[in-house]
Short mmCIF file of C-alpha atoms in Angstrom, two decimals:
data_model
loop_
_atom_site.label_atom_id
_atom_site.label_comp_id
_atom_site.label_asym_id
_atom_site.label_seq_id
_atom_site.Cartn_x
_atom_site.Cartn_y
_atom_site.Cartn_z
CA MET A 1 16.63 -55.62 -15.33
CA LYS A 2 13.13 -56.83 -13.81
CA LEU A 3 11.52 -56.39 -10.56
CA ILE A 4 9.70 -59.83 -9.71
CA GLU A 5 6.48 -59.78 -7.33
CA THR A 6 7.48 -62.88 -4.82
CA ALA A 7 4.45 -62.02 -2.36
CA ARG A 8 2.21 -59.59 -1.15
CA VAL A 9 1.29 -59.60 2.69
CA ALA A 10 -1.94 -57.32 3.98
CA LEU A 11 -1.50 -55.88 7.35
CA GLY A 12 -5.07 -55.58 8.33
CA GLU A 13 -7.58 -52.42 7.45
CA ARG A 14 -6.97 -50.32 10.42
CA VAL A 15 -3.14 -49.91 10.31
CA TYR A 16 -0.37 -47.23 10.07
CA LEU A 17 2.45 -48.26 8.53
CA ARG A 18 6.12 -46.48 9.65
CA GLU A 19 7.53 -45.73 6.18
CA LYS A 20 11.31 -44.79 7.39
CA SER A 21 10.68 -47.70 9.97
CA VAL A 22 10.83 -50.28 7.15
CA LEU A 23 14.22 -52.44 7.59
CA LEU A 24 15.24 -55.40 5.33
CA GLU A 25 17.30 -58.20 6.95
CA ASP A 26 19.75 -60.70 6.26
CA ASP A 27 17.28 -63.71 5.93
CA GLY A 28 14.68 -61.36 3.80
CA SER A 29 12.18 -60.76 6.83
CA VAL A 30 10.92 -57.36 6.93
CA LEU A 31 11.56 -55.53 10.66
CA MET A 32 8.91 -52.47 11.01
CA ILE A 33 6.82 -50.02 13.24
CA VAL A 34 3.17 -50.45 12.79
CA GLU A 35 0.06 -48.79 14.27
CA ARG A 36 -3.07 -50.62 14.64
CA GLN A 37 -6.49 -50.04 16.07
CA GLU A 38 -7.86 -52.59 17.75
CA HIS A 39 -11.00 -52.28 20.31
CA GLY A 40 -11.70 -48.74 19.41
CA GLU A 41 -7.72 -48.04 20.74
CA TRP A 42 -4.50 -47.41 18.56
CA ARG A 43 -1.09 -49.40 20.00
CA THR A 44 1.97 -49.05 18.47
CA CYS A 45 3.92 -52.39 17.66
CA ILE A 46 7.35 -53.60 16.21
CA GLU A 47 6.58 -56.16 14.20
CA ARG A 48 8.97 -59.10 11.94
CA ILE A 49 6.91 -59.61 8.49
CA THR A 50 8.17 -62.46 6.05
CA GLU A 51 6.40 -63.52 2.56
CA ALA A 52 4.08 -65.57 4.79
CA GLY A 53 2.50 -63.11 7.05
CA VAL A 54 3.58 -61.40 10.45
CA GLN A 55 6.04 -63.69 12.49
CA ALA A 56 5.94 -61.78 15.82
CA SER A 57 5.07 -58.75 17.26
CA GLY A 58 5.45 -56.50 20.42
CA ILE A 59 4.03 -53.87 22.29
CA ILE A 60 5.79 -50.53 22.34
CA PRO A 61 5.03 -48.05 25.36
CA PRO A 62 3.20 -44.62 24.40
CA GLY A 63 5.97 -42.04 23.80
CA ALA A 64 6.16 -38.23 24.41
CA PHE A 65 3.47 -35.76 22.29
CA GLY A 66 4.95 -35.71 18.62
CA ALA A 67 7.81 -38.44 19.28
CA THR A 68 7.80 -40.89 16.39
CA PRO A 69 9.67 -44.93 17.57
CA THR A 70 12.87 -45.50 16.56
CA ILE A 71 13.89 -49.07 15.96
CA VAL A 72 17.95 -49.58 16.93
CA LEU A 73 19.87 -52.30 16.36
CA LEU A 74 21.69 -53.82 18.94
CA GLY A 75 23.66 -56.85 17.51
CA GLY A 76 23.02 -60.55 18.78
CA GLY A 77 19.07 -60.36 17.91
CA VAL A 78 18.69 -57.50 20.71
CA ILE A 79 16.25 -54.82 19.08
CA ALA A 80 15.83 -51.77 21.42
CA VAL A 81 12.89 -49.30 20.59
CA LEU A 82 13.25 -45.57 21.71
CA SER A 83 9.07 -44.30 22.35
CA ASP A 84 11.23 -41.06 22.52
CA THR A 85 14.45 -39.75 24.35
CA ALA A 86 13.87 -41.17 27.28
CA THR A 87 12.39 -44.48 27.21
CA VAL A 88 13.68 -47.76 25.81
CA THR A 89 12.28 -50.87 25.56
CA VAL A 90 14.68 -53.93 24.86
CA PHE A 91 13.30 -56.93 22.74
CA ASP A 92 14.69 -60.01 22.25
CA ARG A 93 14.81 -61.57 18.35
CA GLU A 94 11.07 -62.90 18.96
CA LEU A 95 10.06 -59.21 19.48
CA ARG A 96 9.12 -60.51 23.80
CA PRO A 97 10.03 -56.82 25.44
CA GLN A 98 13.30 -57.70 27.98
CA ARG A 99 13.59 -54.92 29.99
CA THR A 100 13.23 -51.43 29.89
CA VAL A 101 16.03 -48.66 29.76
CA ALA A 102 15.79 -45.07 30.79
CA LEU A 103 18.19 -42.25 29.28
CA ASP A 104 19.12 -39.21 30.59
CA ALA A 105 19.88 -35.96 28.47
CA GLU A 106 19.77 -32.24 29.32
CA TRP A 107 18.66 -30.67 25.98
CA PRO A 108 19.12 -26.85 25.27
CA GLU A 109 16.24 -24.56 25.09
CA PRO A 110 14.03 -24.60 23.43
CA TRP A 111 14.80 -28.12 21.48
CA SER A 112 12.99 -31.39 24.24
CA GLY A 113 14.77 -33.74 22.13
CA THR A 114 11.73 -35.34 20.03
CA THR A 115 12.44 -38.50 18.10
CA ALA A 116 11.95 -38.32 15.00
CA GLY A 117 11.16 -42.25 14.21
CA GLY A 118 12.88 -44.41 11.48
CA ILE A 119 16.25 -46.60 12.10
CA ALA A 120 18.82 -45.35 14.02
CA ARG A 121 22.15 -45.44 12.00
CA PRO A 122 25.23 -46.47 12.93
CA GLY A 123 27.89 -43.73 14.43
CA ARG A 124 31.39 -44.22 15.07
CA ASP A 125 32.94 -45.63 17.56
CA GLY A 126 29.62 -47.77 18.60
CA ALA A 127 27.40 -44.55 18.87
CA PHE A 128 24.31 -44.58 17.09
CA LEU A 129 22.90 -42.21 14.79
CA VAL A 130 19.34 -40.97 16.07
CA ARG A 131 17.07 -38.08 14.29
CA LEU A 132 15.29 -35.78 16.90
CA THR A 133 12.25 -33.09 15.63
CA ASP A 134 11.86 -29.01 15.94
CA PRO A 135 9.92 -28.77 18.54
CA VAL A 136 7.97 -25.71 16.73
CA SER A 137 7.21 -28.04 14.42
CA PHE A 138 7.48 -31.83 15.06
CA GLN A 139 6.69 -33.15 11.29
CA ASN A 140 10.25 -31.60 10.82
CA SER A 141 13.47 -33.63 12.30
CA ARG A 142 16.51 -31.28 12.21
CA ALA A 143 18.80 -32.73 14.54
CA ILE A 144 21.55 -35.42 14.71
CA ALA A 145 22.09 -37.04 18.23
CA SER A 146 24.68 -39.36 18.62
CA LEU A 147 22.95 -41.94 21.49
CA ARG A 148 25.01 -45.10 23.39
CA LEU A 149 23.02 -47.79 24.16
CA THR A 150 23.86 -51.33 25.24
CA GLU A 151 21.04 -53.85 26.45
CA THR A 152 21.04 -52.52 30.05
CA GLU A 153 22.21 -48.97 29.69
CA GLY A 154 22.08 -45.66 27.72
CA SER A 155 23.21 -42.30 27.35
CA TRP A 156 22.93 -39.17 24.96
CA GLN A 157 26.40 -38.12 24.19
CA SER A 158 25.63 -35.10 21.80
CA TRP A 159 23.29 -33.09 18.85
CA ARG A 160 24.20 -31.06 16.08
CA LEU A 161 22.24 -29.13 13.46
CA LEU A 162 23.23 -28.64 9.99
CA ALA A 163 24.51 -25.60 9.09
CA ARG A 164 21.63 -23.53 6.96
CA SER A 165 24.24 -21.29 4.62
CA ASP A 166 25.43 -25.05 3.20
CA PHE A 167 22.17 -26.17 1.53
CA ALA A 168 20.21 -24.28 -1.05
CA MET A 169 17.48 -23.79 1.39
CA SER A 170 14.46 -21.03 0.17
CA GLY A 171 10.80 -20.38 0.75
CA PRO A 172 9.07 -18.98 3.94
CA ARG A 173 10.71 -21.46 6.40
CA ALA A 174 14.38 -20.83 5.14
CA LYS A 175 15.35 -18.13 7.36
CA SER A 176 13.25 -19.09 10.29
CA ALA A 177 13.92 -22.90 10.68
CA ALA A 178 17.20 -23.71 12.87
CA GLY A 179 18.62 -25.84 10.33
CA PRO A 180 17.64 -28.41 6.59
CA ILE A 181 15.52 -31.14 7.10
CA VAL A 182 17.34 -34.58 7.96
CA GLY A 183 15.81 -37.37 6.13
CA ASP A 184 18.54 -40.02 7.24
CA VAL A 185 22.55 -39.86 8.27
CA TRP A 186 25.09 -42.46 7.87
CA GLU A 187 28.83 -42.82 9.22
CA SER A 188 31.52 -45.05 8.67
CA ASP A 189 34.91 -44.78 10.39
CA SER A 190 35.87 -42.31 7.17
CA THR A 191 32.73 -40.68 6.14
CA ARG A 192 29.72 -39.32 7.66
CA ILE A 193 27.08 -38.51 4.81
CA VAL A 194 23.89 -37.34 5.22
CA ILE A 195 20.49 -36.91 3.72
CA ALA A 196 19.00 -33.34 3.72
CA GLU A 197 15.09 -32.85 2.42
CA GLY A 198 14.56 -29.34 1.96
CA SER A 199 13.26 -26.72 4.41
CA ASP A 200 9.64 -27.29 5.77
CA SER A 201 8.12 -30.78 5.02
CA GLY A 202 4.78 -28.90 6.31
CA SER A 203 4.81 -26.72 2.69
CA VAL A 204 5.37 -29.42 0.63
CA ASN A 205 2.60 -31.04 -0.30
CA ARG A 206 1.15 -27.16 -0.59
CA TYR A 207 3.84 -25.54 -2.58
CA GLY A 208 6.40 -28.35 -3.11
CA SER A 209 10.10 -28.86 -1.43
CA ASP A 210 12.89 -25.75 -2.22
CA PHE A 211 15.51 -28.71 -2.62
CA PHE A 212 17.11 -32.10 -1.84
CA THR A 213 21.17 -32.71 -0.89
CA VAL A 214 22.97 -35.52 -0.11
CA ALA A 215 26.34 -34.65 0.56
CA GLU A 216 29.86 -35.75 2.73
CA LEU A 217 30.26 -33.82 5.83
CA ASP A 218 33.58 -32.64 7.60
CA SER A 219 34.46 -33.14 10.85
CA ASP A 220 32.46 -29.76 11.68
CA PHE A 221 29.02 -31.28 10.19
CA ARG A 222 29.84 -28.80 6.99
CA ILE A 223 29.15 -29.94 3.66
CA ALA A 224 32.70 -31.47 2.40
CA TYR A 225 31.39 -32.81 -0.72
CA ARG A 226 27.82 -32.62 -3.00
CA VAL A 227 27.13 -36.25 -3.86
CA PHE A 228 24.08 -35.34 -5.27
CA GLU A 229 22.04 -32.24 -5.22
CA GLU A 230 18.71 -30.69 -6.89
CA SER A 231 17.30 -27.24 -6.12
CA GLY A 232 15.59 -24.00 -7.40
CA TRP A 233 12.61 -26.02 -7.47
CA LEU A 234 9.96 -23.39 -6.31
CA ARG A 235 11.04 -21.55 -9.52
CA LEU A 236 9.89 -23.67 -11.49
CA THR A 237 6.21 -25.23 -13.02
CA GLY A 238 4.65 -27.46 -11.03
CA LYS A 239 5.35 -29.04 -7.49
CA HIS A 240 8.63 -30.84 -6.63
CA GLY A 241 9.91 -32.90 -4.01
CA MET A 242 11.87 -35.87 -3.24
CA THR A 243 12.83 -38.05 -0.07
CA GLY A 244 15.74 -40.50 0.18
CA ARG A 245 16.72 -43.20 2.88
CA PHE A 246 19.57 -45.02 3.11
CA THR A 247 19.43 -49.01 1.86
CA ALA A 248 19.52 -51.68 4.54
CA GLY A 249 23.50 -52.27 3.98
CA GLY A 250 24.42 -48.56 3.46
CA ALA A 251 26.11 -48.71 0.27
CA SER A 252 23.31 -47.31 -1.52
CA ILE A 253 20.43 -44.60 -1.25
CA LEU A 254 16.76 -45.08 -2.10
CA LEU A 255 15.53 -41.76 -3.70
CA ARG A 256 11.71 -41.38 -4.48
CA GLN A 257 10.25 -38.36 -5.58
CA VAL A 258 7.06 -36.89 -4.30
CA PHE A 259 5.68 -36.04 -7.28
CA ALA A 260 5.04 -36.91 -10.20
CA THR A 261 6.40 -34.15 -12.08
CA GLY A 262 10.13 -33.85 -13.76
CA SER A 263 12.37 -36.27 -15.87
CA TRP A 264 11.76 -39.26 -13.16
CA LYS A 265 8.35 -39.28 -14.03
CA GLY A 266 7.88 -40.61 -9.76
CA ARG A 267 10.04 -43.72 -10.27
CA ALA A 268 12.68 -44.29 -7.85
CA HIS A 269 16.30 -44.59 -7.88
CA LEU A 270 18.99 -45.83 -6.51
CA LEU A 271 22.23 -43.74 -5.57
CA ASP A 272 25.21 -45.77 -5.41
CA LEU A 273 27.70 -44.05 -2.97
CA SER A 274 31.00 -45.96 -4.43
CA ASP A 275 30.98 -43.88 -7.60
CA GLY A 276 27.99 -41.57 -7.15
CA SER A 277 25.82 -43.13 -10.44
CA LEU A 278 22.07 -43.39 -10.77
CA ALA A 279 19.97 -46.42 -11.60
CA GLU A 280 16.08 -46.53 -12.01
CA LEU A 281 14.35 -48.80 -9.58
CA PRO A 282 12.15 -51.05 -12.32
CA PRO A 283 8.52 -50.47 -11.42
CA VAL A 284 6.70 -54.04 -10.25
CA ARG A 285 3.97 -54.99 -12.81
CA GLY A 286 0.39 -54.04 -11.24
CA ALA A 287 1.89 -52.46 -8.15
CA ALA A 288 1.22 -49.22 -8.48
CA ALA A 289 -0.24 -48.27 -5.43
CA PHE A 290 3.19 -49.35 -3.61
CA ILE A 291 6.33 -47.83 -3.02
CA PRO A 292 9.90 -48.97 -2.75
CA ALA A 293 11.02 -49.07 1.10
CA ASP A 294 14.12 -50.56 1.14
CA VAL A 295 16.85 -52.85 -0.51
CA ARG A 296 18.80 -55.67 -0.08
CA GLY A 297 21.08 -57.31 -2.46
CA SER A 298 18.75 -58.85 -4.71
CA ARG A 299 15.31 -58.25 -2.32
CA VAL A 300 13.01 -55.75 -2.81
CA VAL A 301 10.37 -54.33 -0.09
CA LEU A 302 7.27 -51.63 -1.47
CA LEU A 303 4.95 -50.52 1.18
CA SER A 304 1.05 -49.90 0.15
CA GLU A 305 -1.44 -47.69 2.96
CA ASP A 306 -1.92 -51.56 4.73
CA SER A 307 0.26 -54.10 3.01
CA LEU A 308 3.82 -55.11 1.74
CA LEU A 309 5.26 -56.39 -1.61
CA PHE A 310 8.23 -58.72 -1.62
CA ALA A 311 10.09 -58.55 -4.41
CA ARG A 312 13.46 -59.56 -6.05
CA PHE A 313 15.68 -58.47 -9.17
CA ASP A 314 15.51 -61.09 -11.98
CA ASP A 315 19.19 -60.00 -12.26
CA GLU A 316 21.24 -58.48 -8.99
CA PRO A 317 22.45 -55.23 -8.69
CA ALA A 318 25.40 -54.52 -7.46
CA ARG A 319 24.93 -52.67 -4.29
#
């Protein structure tokens, strides 16, 4: 199985691309958050990009300090973006802003409910799941919040932390952190699966991470079944770490090593949630600067510092 490049799209010289906001849509276009510098000022946009280039762009209002935008797909082509936990902008299919929805919430101290960005995943009974950041360290997304949202109104329902004792947390922040880092989360009527990415993302580049876990949770948000796990990295030679996110359809998890150490040598893999099997995502020839960002059917989108690369499998995997 090979991965064949179909197009590269440069998004400009002064841009910052939000990796976890990349979403491959049914038609092969990409929806994502892009921060652009124009006339000396930065602005945050939601953009739809195809192999032909940027097709639509909408400006997102600034959020609270430390918040990163979260995309919510409301259905029927309607898209909402959380600037933070209090402000939602609703866009149409062409990414034209339609209205602003205000959210109210009372967060327990010291949690202020700052959003961690990315994609709001589908939850049970029509709710959405949003990751919230640790208010002590904004780069660490530790809480899972449930959000009710329509085109005209919304409300926060609950928020939960993962139990520290369920995960192989170790190192300097293991005892002081409120819980492990939540990389992504997905619910269906019968299962709730979480990706936990270690204890402290702030130390990854210096020390490496301590563990990585994909687990099915029970109704109390405790681990019922470990789908995939690697731990004990801080005791090994070299730096180790892994990040993961659900693919667009939710059937698989895209796993990527942070460092080129270990048996994967930095290569990305797909974890099939139907049977727990791993399959290496083949590299694209001449695309060493790009990392895989999302997969849907036979399509794959990869990301560099300032560009998107569209690719296709020559033989579609069963994902």
